CSV table of C-alpha atoms in Angstrom, one decimal:
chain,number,residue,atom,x,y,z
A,1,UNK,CA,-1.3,28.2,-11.2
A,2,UNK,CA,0.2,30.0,-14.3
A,3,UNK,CA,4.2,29.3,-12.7
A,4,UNK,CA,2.8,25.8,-12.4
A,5,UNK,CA,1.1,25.1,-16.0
A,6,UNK,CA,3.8,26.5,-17.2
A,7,UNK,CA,6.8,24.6,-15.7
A,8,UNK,CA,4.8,21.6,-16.0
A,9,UNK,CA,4.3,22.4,-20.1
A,10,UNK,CA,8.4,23.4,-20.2
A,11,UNK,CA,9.2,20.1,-18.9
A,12,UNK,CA,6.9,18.2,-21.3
A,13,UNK,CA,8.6,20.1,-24.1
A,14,UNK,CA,12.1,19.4,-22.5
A,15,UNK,CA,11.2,15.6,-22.3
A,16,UNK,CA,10.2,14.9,-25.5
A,17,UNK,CA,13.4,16.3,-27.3
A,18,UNK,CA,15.5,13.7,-28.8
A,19,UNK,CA,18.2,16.6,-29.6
A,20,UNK,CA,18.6,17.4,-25.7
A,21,UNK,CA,18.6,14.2,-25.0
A,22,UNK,CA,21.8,14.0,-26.8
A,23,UNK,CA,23.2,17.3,-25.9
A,24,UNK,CA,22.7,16.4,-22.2
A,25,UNK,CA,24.3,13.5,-22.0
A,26,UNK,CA,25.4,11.1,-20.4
A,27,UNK,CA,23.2,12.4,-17.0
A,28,UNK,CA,20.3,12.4,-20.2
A,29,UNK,CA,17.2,14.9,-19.9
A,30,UNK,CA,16.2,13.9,-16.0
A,31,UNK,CA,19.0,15.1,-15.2
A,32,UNK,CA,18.2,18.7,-15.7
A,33,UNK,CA,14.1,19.0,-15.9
A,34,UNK,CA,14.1,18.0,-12.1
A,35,UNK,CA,15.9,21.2,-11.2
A,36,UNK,CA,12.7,22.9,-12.8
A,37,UNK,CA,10.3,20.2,-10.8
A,38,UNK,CA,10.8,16.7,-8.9
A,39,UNK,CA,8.5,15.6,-10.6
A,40,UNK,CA,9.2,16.3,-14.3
A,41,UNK,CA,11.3,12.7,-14.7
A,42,UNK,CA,10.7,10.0,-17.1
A,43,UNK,CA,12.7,7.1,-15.1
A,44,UNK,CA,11.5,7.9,-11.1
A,45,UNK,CA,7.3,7.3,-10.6
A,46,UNK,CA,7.0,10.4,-8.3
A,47,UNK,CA,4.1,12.3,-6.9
A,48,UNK,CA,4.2,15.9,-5.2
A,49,UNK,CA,1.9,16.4,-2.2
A,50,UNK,CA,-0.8,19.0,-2.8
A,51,UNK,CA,-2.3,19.0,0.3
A,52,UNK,CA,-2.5,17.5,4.1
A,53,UNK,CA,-5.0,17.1,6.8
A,54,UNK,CA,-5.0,15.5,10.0
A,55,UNK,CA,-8.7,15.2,10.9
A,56,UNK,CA,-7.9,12.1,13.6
A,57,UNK,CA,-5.4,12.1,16.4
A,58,UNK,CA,-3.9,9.3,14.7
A,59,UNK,CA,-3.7,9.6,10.6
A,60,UNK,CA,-2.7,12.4,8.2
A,61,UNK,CA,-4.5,12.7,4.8
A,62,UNK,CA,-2.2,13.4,2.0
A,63,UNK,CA,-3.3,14.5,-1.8
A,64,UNK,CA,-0.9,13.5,-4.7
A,65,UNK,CA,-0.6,14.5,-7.9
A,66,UNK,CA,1.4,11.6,-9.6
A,67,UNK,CA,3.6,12.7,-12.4
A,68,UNK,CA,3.6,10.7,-15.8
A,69,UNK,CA,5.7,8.6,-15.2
A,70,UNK,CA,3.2,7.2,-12.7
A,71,UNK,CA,0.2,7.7,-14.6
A,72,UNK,CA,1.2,6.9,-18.0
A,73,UNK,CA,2.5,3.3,-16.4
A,74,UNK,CA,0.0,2.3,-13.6
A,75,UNK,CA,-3.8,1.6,-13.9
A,76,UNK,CA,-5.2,1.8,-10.5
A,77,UNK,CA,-7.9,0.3,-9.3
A,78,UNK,CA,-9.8,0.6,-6.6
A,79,UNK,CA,-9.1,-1.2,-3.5
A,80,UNK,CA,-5.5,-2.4,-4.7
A,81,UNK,CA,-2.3,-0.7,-3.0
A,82,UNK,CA,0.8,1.6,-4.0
A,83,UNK,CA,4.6,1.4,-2.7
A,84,UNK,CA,5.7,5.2,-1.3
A,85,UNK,CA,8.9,5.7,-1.0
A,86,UNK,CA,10.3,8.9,1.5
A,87,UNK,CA,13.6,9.9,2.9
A,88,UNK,CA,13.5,10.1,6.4
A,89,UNK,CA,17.3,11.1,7.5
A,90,UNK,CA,19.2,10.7,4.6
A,91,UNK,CA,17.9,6.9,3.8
A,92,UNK,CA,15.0,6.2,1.6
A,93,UNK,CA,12.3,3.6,3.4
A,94,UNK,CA,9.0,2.4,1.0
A,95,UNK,CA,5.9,1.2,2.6
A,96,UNK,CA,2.4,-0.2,1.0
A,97,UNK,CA,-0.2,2.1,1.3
A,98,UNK,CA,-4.2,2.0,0.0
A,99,UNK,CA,-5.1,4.7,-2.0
A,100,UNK,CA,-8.5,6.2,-0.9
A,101,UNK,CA,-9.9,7.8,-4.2
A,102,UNK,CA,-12.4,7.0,-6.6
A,103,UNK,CA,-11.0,4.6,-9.3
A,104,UNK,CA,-9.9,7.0,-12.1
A,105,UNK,CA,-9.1,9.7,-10.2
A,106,UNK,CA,-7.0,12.4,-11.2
A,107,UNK,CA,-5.2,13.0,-7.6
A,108,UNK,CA,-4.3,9.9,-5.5
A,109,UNK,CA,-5.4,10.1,-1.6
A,110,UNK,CA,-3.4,8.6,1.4
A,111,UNK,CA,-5.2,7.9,4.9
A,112,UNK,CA,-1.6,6.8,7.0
A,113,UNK,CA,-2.8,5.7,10.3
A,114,UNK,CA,-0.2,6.5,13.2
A,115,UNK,CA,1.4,3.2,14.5
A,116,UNK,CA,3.3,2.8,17.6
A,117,UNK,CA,7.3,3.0,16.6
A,118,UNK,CA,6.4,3.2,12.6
A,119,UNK,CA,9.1,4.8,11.3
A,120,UNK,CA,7.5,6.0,8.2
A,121,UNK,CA,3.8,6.5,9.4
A,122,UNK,CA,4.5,8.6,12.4
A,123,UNK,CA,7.5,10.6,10.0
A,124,UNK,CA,4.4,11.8,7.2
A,125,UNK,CA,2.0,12.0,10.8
A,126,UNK,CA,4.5,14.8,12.2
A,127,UNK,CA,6.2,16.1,8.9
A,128,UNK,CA,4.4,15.7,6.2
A,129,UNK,CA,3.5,19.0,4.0
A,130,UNK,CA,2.3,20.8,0.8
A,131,UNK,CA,5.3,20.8,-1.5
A,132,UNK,CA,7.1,17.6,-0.8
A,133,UNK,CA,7.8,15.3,-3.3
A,134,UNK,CA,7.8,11.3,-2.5
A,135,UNK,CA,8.6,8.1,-4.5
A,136,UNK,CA,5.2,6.3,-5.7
A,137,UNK,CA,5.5,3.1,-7.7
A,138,UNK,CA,3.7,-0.5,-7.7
A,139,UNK,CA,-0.3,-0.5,-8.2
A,140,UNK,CA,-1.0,-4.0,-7.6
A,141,UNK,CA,-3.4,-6.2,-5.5
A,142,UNK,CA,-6.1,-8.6,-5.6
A,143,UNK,CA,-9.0,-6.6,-3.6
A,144,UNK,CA,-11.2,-5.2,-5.7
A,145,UNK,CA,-14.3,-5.1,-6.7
A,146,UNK,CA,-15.5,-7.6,-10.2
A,147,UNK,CA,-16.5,-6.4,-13.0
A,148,UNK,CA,-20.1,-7.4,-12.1
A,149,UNK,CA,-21.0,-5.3,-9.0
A,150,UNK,CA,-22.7,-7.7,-6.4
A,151,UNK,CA,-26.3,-6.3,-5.3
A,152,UNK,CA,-25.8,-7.1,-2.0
A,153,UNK,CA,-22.7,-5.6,-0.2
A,154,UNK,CA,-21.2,-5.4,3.6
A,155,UNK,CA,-18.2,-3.4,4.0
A,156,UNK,CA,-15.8,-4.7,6.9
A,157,UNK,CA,-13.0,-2.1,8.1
A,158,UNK,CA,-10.5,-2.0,10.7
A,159,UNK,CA,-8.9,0.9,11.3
A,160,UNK,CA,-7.1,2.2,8.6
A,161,UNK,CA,-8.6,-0.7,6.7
A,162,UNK,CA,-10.9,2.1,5.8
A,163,UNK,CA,-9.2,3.5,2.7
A,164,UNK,CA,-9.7,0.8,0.8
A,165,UNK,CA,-13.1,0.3,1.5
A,166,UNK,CA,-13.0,3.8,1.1
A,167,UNK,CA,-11.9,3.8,-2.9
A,168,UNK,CA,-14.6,0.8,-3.4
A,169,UNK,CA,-17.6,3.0,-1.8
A,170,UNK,CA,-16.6,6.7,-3.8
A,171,UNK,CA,-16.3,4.4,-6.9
A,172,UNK,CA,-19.6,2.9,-6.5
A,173,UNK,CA,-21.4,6.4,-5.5
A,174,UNK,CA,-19.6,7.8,-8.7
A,175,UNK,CA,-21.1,5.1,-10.8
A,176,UNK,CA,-24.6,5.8,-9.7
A,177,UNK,CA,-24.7,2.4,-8.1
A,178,UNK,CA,-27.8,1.5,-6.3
A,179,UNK,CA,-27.9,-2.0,-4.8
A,180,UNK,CA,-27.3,-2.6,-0.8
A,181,UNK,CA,-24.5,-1.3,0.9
A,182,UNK,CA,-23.1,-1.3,4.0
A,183,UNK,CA,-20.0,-0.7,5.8
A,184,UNK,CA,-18.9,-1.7,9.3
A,185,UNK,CA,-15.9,0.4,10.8
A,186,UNK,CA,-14.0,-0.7,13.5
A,187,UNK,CA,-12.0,2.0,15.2
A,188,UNK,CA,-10.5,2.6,19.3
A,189,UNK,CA,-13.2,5.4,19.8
A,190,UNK,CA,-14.9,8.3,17.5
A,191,UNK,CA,-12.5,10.4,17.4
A,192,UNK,CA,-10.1,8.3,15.2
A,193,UNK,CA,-13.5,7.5,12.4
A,194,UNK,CA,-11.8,8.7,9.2
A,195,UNK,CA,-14.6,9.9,6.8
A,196,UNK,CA,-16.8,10.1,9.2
A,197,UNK,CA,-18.8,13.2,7.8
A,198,UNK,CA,-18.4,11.9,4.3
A,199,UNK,CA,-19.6,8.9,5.0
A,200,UNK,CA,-22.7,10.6,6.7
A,201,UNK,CA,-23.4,12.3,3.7
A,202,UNK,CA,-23.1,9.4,1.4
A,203,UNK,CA,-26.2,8.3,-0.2
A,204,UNK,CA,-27.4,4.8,-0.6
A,205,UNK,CA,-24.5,3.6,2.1
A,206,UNK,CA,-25.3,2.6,5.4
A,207,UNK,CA,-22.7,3.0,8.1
A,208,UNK,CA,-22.5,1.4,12.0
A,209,UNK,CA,-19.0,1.5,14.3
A,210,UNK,CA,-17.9,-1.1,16.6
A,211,UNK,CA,-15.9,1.3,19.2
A,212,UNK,CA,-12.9,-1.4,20.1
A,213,UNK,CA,-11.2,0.7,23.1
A,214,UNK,CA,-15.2,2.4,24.4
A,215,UNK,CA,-18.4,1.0,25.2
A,216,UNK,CA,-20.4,3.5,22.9
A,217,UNK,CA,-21.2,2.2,19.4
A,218,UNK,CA,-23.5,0.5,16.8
A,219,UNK,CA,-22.3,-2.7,18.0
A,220,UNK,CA,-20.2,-3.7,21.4
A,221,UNK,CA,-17.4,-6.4,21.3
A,222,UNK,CA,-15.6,-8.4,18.4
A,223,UNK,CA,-17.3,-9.6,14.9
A,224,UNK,CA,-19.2,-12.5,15.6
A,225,UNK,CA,-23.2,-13.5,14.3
A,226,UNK,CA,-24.9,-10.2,16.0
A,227,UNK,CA,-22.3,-8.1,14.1
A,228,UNK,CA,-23.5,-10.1,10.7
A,229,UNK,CA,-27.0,-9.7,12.0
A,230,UNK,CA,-27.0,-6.2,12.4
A,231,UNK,CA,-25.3,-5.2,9.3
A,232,UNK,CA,-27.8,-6.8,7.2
A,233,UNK,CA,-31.0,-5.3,9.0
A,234,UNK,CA,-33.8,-6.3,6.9
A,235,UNK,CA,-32.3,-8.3,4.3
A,236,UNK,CA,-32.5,-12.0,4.1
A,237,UNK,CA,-29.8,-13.0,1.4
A,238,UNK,CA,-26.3,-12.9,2.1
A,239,UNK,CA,-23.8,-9.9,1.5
A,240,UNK,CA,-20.9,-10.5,-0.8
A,241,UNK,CA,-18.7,-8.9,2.4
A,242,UNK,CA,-14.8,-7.5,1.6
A,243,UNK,CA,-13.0,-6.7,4.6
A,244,UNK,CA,-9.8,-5.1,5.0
A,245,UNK,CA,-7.8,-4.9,8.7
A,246,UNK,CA,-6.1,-7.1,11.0
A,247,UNK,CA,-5.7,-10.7,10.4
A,248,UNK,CA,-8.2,-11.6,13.6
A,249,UNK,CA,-10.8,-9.6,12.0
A,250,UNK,CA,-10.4,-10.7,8.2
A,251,UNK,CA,-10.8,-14.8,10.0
A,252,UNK,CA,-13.6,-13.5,12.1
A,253,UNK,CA,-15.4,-12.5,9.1
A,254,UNK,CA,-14.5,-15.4,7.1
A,255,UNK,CA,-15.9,-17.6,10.0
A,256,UNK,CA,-19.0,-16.2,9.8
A,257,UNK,CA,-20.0,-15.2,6.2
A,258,UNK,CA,-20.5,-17.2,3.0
A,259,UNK,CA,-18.7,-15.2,0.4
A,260,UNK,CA,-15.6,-13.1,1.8
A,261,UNK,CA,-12.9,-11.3,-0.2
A,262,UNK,CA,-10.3,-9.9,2.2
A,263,UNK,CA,-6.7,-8.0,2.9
A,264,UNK,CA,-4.8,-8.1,5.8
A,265,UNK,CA,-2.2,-5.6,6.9
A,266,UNK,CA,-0.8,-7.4,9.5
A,267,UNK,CA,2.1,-9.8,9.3
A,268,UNK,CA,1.3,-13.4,8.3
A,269,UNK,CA,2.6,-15.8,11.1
A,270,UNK,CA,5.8,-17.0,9.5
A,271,UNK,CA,6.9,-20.7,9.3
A,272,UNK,CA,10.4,-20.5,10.6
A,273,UNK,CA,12.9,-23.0,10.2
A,274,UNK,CA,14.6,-25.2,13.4
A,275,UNK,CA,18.1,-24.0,12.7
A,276,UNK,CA,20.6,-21.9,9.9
A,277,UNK,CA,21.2,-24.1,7.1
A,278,UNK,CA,24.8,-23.0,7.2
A,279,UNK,CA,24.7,-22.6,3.5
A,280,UNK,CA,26.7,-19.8,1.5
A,281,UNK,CA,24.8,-16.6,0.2
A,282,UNK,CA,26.2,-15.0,-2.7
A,283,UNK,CA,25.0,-11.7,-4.0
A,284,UNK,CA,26.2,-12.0,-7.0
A,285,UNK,CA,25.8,-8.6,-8.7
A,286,UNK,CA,27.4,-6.9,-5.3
A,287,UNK,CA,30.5,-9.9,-5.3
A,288,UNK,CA,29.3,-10.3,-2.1
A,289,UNK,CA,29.1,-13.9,-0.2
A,290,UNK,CA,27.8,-14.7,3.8
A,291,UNK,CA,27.4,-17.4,5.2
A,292,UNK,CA,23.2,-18.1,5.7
A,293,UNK,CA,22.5,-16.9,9.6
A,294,UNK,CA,19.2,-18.6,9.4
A,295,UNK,CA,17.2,-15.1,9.0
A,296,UNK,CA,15.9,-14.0,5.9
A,297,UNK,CA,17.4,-12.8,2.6
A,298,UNK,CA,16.5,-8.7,3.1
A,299,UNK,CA,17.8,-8.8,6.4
A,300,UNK,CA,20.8,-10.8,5.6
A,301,UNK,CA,21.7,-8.6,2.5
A,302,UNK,CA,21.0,-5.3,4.6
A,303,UNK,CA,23.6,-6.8,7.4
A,304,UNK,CA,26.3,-7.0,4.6
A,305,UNK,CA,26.0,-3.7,4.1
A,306,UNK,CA,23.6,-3.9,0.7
A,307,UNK,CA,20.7,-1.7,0.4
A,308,UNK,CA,18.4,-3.9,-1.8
A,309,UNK,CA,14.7,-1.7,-2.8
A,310,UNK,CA,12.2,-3.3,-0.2
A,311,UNK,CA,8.4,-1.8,1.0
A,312,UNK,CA,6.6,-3.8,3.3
A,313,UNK,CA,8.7,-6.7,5.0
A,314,UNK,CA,6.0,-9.0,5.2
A,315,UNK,CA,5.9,-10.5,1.6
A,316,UNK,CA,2.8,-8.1,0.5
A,317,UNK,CA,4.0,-5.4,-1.7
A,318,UNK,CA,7.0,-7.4,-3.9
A,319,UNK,CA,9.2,-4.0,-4.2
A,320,UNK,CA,12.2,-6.6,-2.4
A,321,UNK,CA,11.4,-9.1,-5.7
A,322,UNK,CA,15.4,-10.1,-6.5
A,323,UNK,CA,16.0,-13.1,-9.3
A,324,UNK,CA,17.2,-16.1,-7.4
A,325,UNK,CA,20.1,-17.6,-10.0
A,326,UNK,CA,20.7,-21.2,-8.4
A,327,UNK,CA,19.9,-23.0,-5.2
A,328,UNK,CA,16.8,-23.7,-2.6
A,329,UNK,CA,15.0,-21.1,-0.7
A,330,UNK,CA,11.7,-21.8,1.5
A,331,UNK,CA,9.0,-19.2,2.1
A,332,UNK,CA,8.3,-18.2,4.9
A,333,UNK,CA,4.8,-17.5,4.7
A,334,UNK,CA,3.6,-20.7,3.4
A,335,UNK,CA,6.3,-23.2,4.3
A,336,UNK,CA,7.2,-23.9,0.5
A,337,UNK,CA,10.6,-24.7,-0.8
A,338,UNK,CA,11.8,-24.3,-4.2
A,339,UNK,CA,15.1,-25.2,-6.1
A,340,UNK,CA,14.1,-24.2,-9.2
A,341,UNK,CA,16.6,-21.9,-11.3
A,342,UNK,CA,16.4,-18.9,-12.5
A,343,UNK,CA,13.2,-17.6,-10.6
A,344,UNK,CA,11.7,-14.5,-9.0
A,345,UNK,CA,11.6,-14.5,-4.7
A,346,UNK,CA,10.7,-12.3,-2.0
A,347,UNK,CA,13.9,-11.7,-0.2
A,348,UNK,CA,11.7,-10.7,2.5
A,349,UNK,CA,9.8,-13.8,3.6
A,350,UNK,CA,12.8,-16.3,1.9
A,351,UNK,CA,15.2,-18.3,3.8
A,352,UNK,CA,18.2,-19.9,2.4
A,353,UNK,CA,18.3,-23.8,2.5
A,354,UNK,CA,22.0,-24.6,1.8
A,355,UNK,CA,23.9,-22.6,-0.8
A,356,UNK,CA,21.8,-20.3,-2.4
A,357,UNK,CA,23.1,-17.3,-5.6
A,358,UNK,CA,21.0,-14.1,-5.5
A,359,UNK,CA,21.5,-11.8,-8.3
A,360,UNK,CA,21.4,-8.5,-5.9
């Protein structure tokens, strides 16, 4: 801890001299307080991992401590996402990830839940450990809680869909709050219930699990009105419900409840166009031109050899945000073309239509 504080107070020191900022030119002060720490940059948002658990077959817990960088430039809330960024093999790969802290917490926490052939979650599942040091950048979303706490609340999570949910209910007990709460957790069987022991402990917070891949449970089946009905018990006026997991859950829920705030972490189904537009797609910062192969703009720019800064492929995080210069693009997500200049797209879920100048 003394090694530590002391390092940590070195590099503070280090940073904030305009002298060595000079003398260590033109690498500048980054440079050379990362040999002392990772994590003791001014330009990189990095976080060390303090600490790692696997309490599920499936998902690894990891602790971050976030250095200022991160802190001094993000305000996190609860509920909203961050972009990590590890190097698995030499190459550097970002995915979106919930923190599931308390809002205001010192430390950042990151439930990863194992999926089949993911490249990133199943590299932290097997490798992850005390000591390394990962990119962390990009607190943003819209799922949070208002300002105004509803009274009533039902929780709505599929699998890792949890953490999340899991930020808005440590926020809540940390604020004393004491309306109605409730969360439903949909997992394959009990052994993959993150929190499950915390959760039992919380106070105030009532918890029921639909058991997707067993017959044991609160509930049996899919969400549908004896879900709704058994989540609110006694109560007779509607939950203000946020629910966080796969798409067919997150329209389930809207289906049935009046006022539903919800994130999906499954791809959205993409509006593809008939044909290439045979168009020519210059990168203009790389002097590099293609000719459009009908796919979309990250995958195009990665298959002329460019490596452009991209998280989540699916048009959720923005870390692939490039500045379209001229020309018409359509998004996949939504259908929409535009042809205005000099704007901000997704090269992730954009399509060329015709000649179309990327400043990448």
């Amino acid at each position: 801890m003394f090694t530590q504080t002391l390092t940590s107070s070195l590099g503070e020191r280090l940073r904030g001299s305009r002298l060595l900022g000079v003398l260590t030119g033109p690498h500048g002060v980054d440079r050379y307080t990362e040999l002392l720490d990772p994590t003791l940059v001014l330009g990189d948002a990095r976080a060390k991992v303090v600490a790692v658990r696997r309490t599920t077959p499936r998902s690894v817990t990891l602790t971050l401590a976030p250095n200022a960088a991160f802190t001094e430039r993000q305000s996190l809330r609860a509920g909203q996402h961050v972009n990590l960024t590890v190097e698995i093999d030499g190459r550097r790969h970002t995915r979106c990830y919930s923190p599931a802290n308390a809002e205001g917490a010192g430390e950042l926490e990151l439930t990863i839940g194992r999926h089949d052939g993911g490249l990133v979650s199943t590299h932290l599942y097997e490798h992850a450990r005390a000591g390394m040091v990962v990119g962390l950048d990009g607190a943003a979303g819209e799922f949070v809680l208002p300002a105004a706490r509803p009274r009533n609340l039902l929780f709505v999570a599929g699998g890792s869909g949890i953490t999340p949910v899991m930020a808005m209910l440590r926020t809540l007990h940390a604020e004393g709050f004491d309306g109605t709460v409730t969360l439903l957790h949909y997992v394959r069987n009990a052994a993959d219930a993150c929190y499950r022991d915390e959760l039992a402990a919380m106070p105030g917070v009532r918890v029921l699990y639909g058991y997707t891949r067993s017959g044991a449970g609160d509930v049996a089946g899919h969400f549908g009105p004896d879900h709704l009905a058994a989540a609110r018990g006694e109560h007779d006026d509607d939950p203000v419900v946020y629910v966080c997991g796969p798409s067919a859950l997150a329209d389930a829920v809207r289906a049935h409840c009046a006022t539903v705030y919800s994130e999906s972490f499954t791809p959205p189904e993409f509006v593809m166009p008939t044909e290439p537009s045979g168009g020519r797609v210059s990168f203009t910062a790389s002097d590099v031109g293609i000719v459009d192969d009908g796919r979309n703009l990250l995958d195009q720019a990665e298959a002329a050899g460019l490596s452009p800064r991209h998280g989540c492929r699916m048009g959720i995080c923005h870390t692939c945000t490039c500045r379209k210069t001229s020309g018409v693009v359509m998004n996949l997500t939504t259908g929409a073309v535009s042809s205005a200049d000099a704007e901000n797209i997704q090269i992730c879920v954009s399509v060329p239509v015709g000649d179309v100048q990327i400043d990448l």
